[in-house]
Amino acid sequence: MSTTPLAAATTCCAPLGAPSLSDDQAEATARLFRALADPNRVKIVNLLATSPDPVCVCEFTGPLGLSQPTVSHHLKKLVQAGLLEREQRGTWAYYSLRPDALGGLAAALDLGGGTR
């Protein structure tokens, strides 16, 4: 007795237990991943995550080995994605992580609640 491919897939695969993301949630999460798709942006997020205070744009150039305009470009992309907050202090801009944005990313991935 042979089984059809559909019947075999039905008998061997358990249904997914986690609720799926809505289309809006999936799009918002994809925007975050696009912003983090560059290694320099991941480094920026890491530097901010390890800093107790907002960081001036000029402080990123040394650790990243990038020019100030390039750093500003990456910071702008991260702000547009909603990962960072920008605060103007005179002529300098200071950046910090938005904890709610990172929490949303972790929730979308269910980093703490997975059973696998």
PDB file of C-alpha atoms in Angstrom, residues 21 28-34 36 45 83 98-111:
ATOM      1  CA  LEU A  21       2.763  37.199  12.728  1.00  0.00           C
ATOM      2  CA  ALA A  28       7.842  45.819  10.568  1.00  0.00           C
ATOM      3  CA  THR A  29      10.152  42.965  11.548  1.00  0.00           C
ATOM      4  CA  ALA A  30      11.521  42.759   7.993  1.00  0.00           C
ATOM      5  CA  ARG A  31      12.378  46.497   8.172  1.00  0.00           C
ATOM      6  CA  LEU A  32      14.406  45.828  11.313  1.00  0.00           C
ATOM      7  CA  PHE A  33      16.246  42.943   9.675  1.00  0.00           C
ATOM      8  CA  ARG A  34      17.006  45.047   6.582  1.00  0.00           C
ATOM      9  CA  LEU A  36      20.607  45.136  10.602  1.00  0.00           C
ATOM     10  CA  VAL A  45      23.850  48.431  17.860  1.00  0.00           C
ATOM     11  CA  LEU A  83      15.964  50.950  16.345  1.00  0.00           C
ATOM     12  CA  ARG A  98      15.121  52.102  21.637  1.00  0.00           C
ATOM     13  CA  PRO A  99      14.470  49.195  24.032  1.00  0.00           C
ATOM     14  CA  ASP A 100      10.930  48.708  22.726  1.00  0.00           C
ATOM     15  CA  ALA A 101      12.239  48.114  19.188  1.00  0.00           C
ATOM     16  CA  LEU A 102      14.659  45.416  20.297  1.00  0.00           C
ATOM     17  CA  GLY A 103      11.969  43.863  22.471  1.00  0.00           C
ATOM     18  CA  GLY A 104       9.678  43.708  19.452  1.00  0.00           C
ATOM     19  CA  LEU A 105      12.381  41.980  17.431  1.00  0.00           C
ATOM     20  CA  ALA A 106      12.923  39.401  20.170  1.00  0.00           C
ATOM     21  CA  ALA A 107       9.180  38.805  20.453  1.00  0.00           C
ATOM     22  CA  ALA A 108       8.862  38.311  16.708  1.00  0.00           C
ATOM     23  CA  LEU A 109      11.545  35.662  16.864  1.00  0.00           C
ATOM     24  CA  ASP A 110      10.131  34.250  20.120  1.00  0.00           C
ATOM     25  CA  LEU A 111      13.676  34.012  21.462  1.00  0.00           C
TER      26      LEU A 111
END
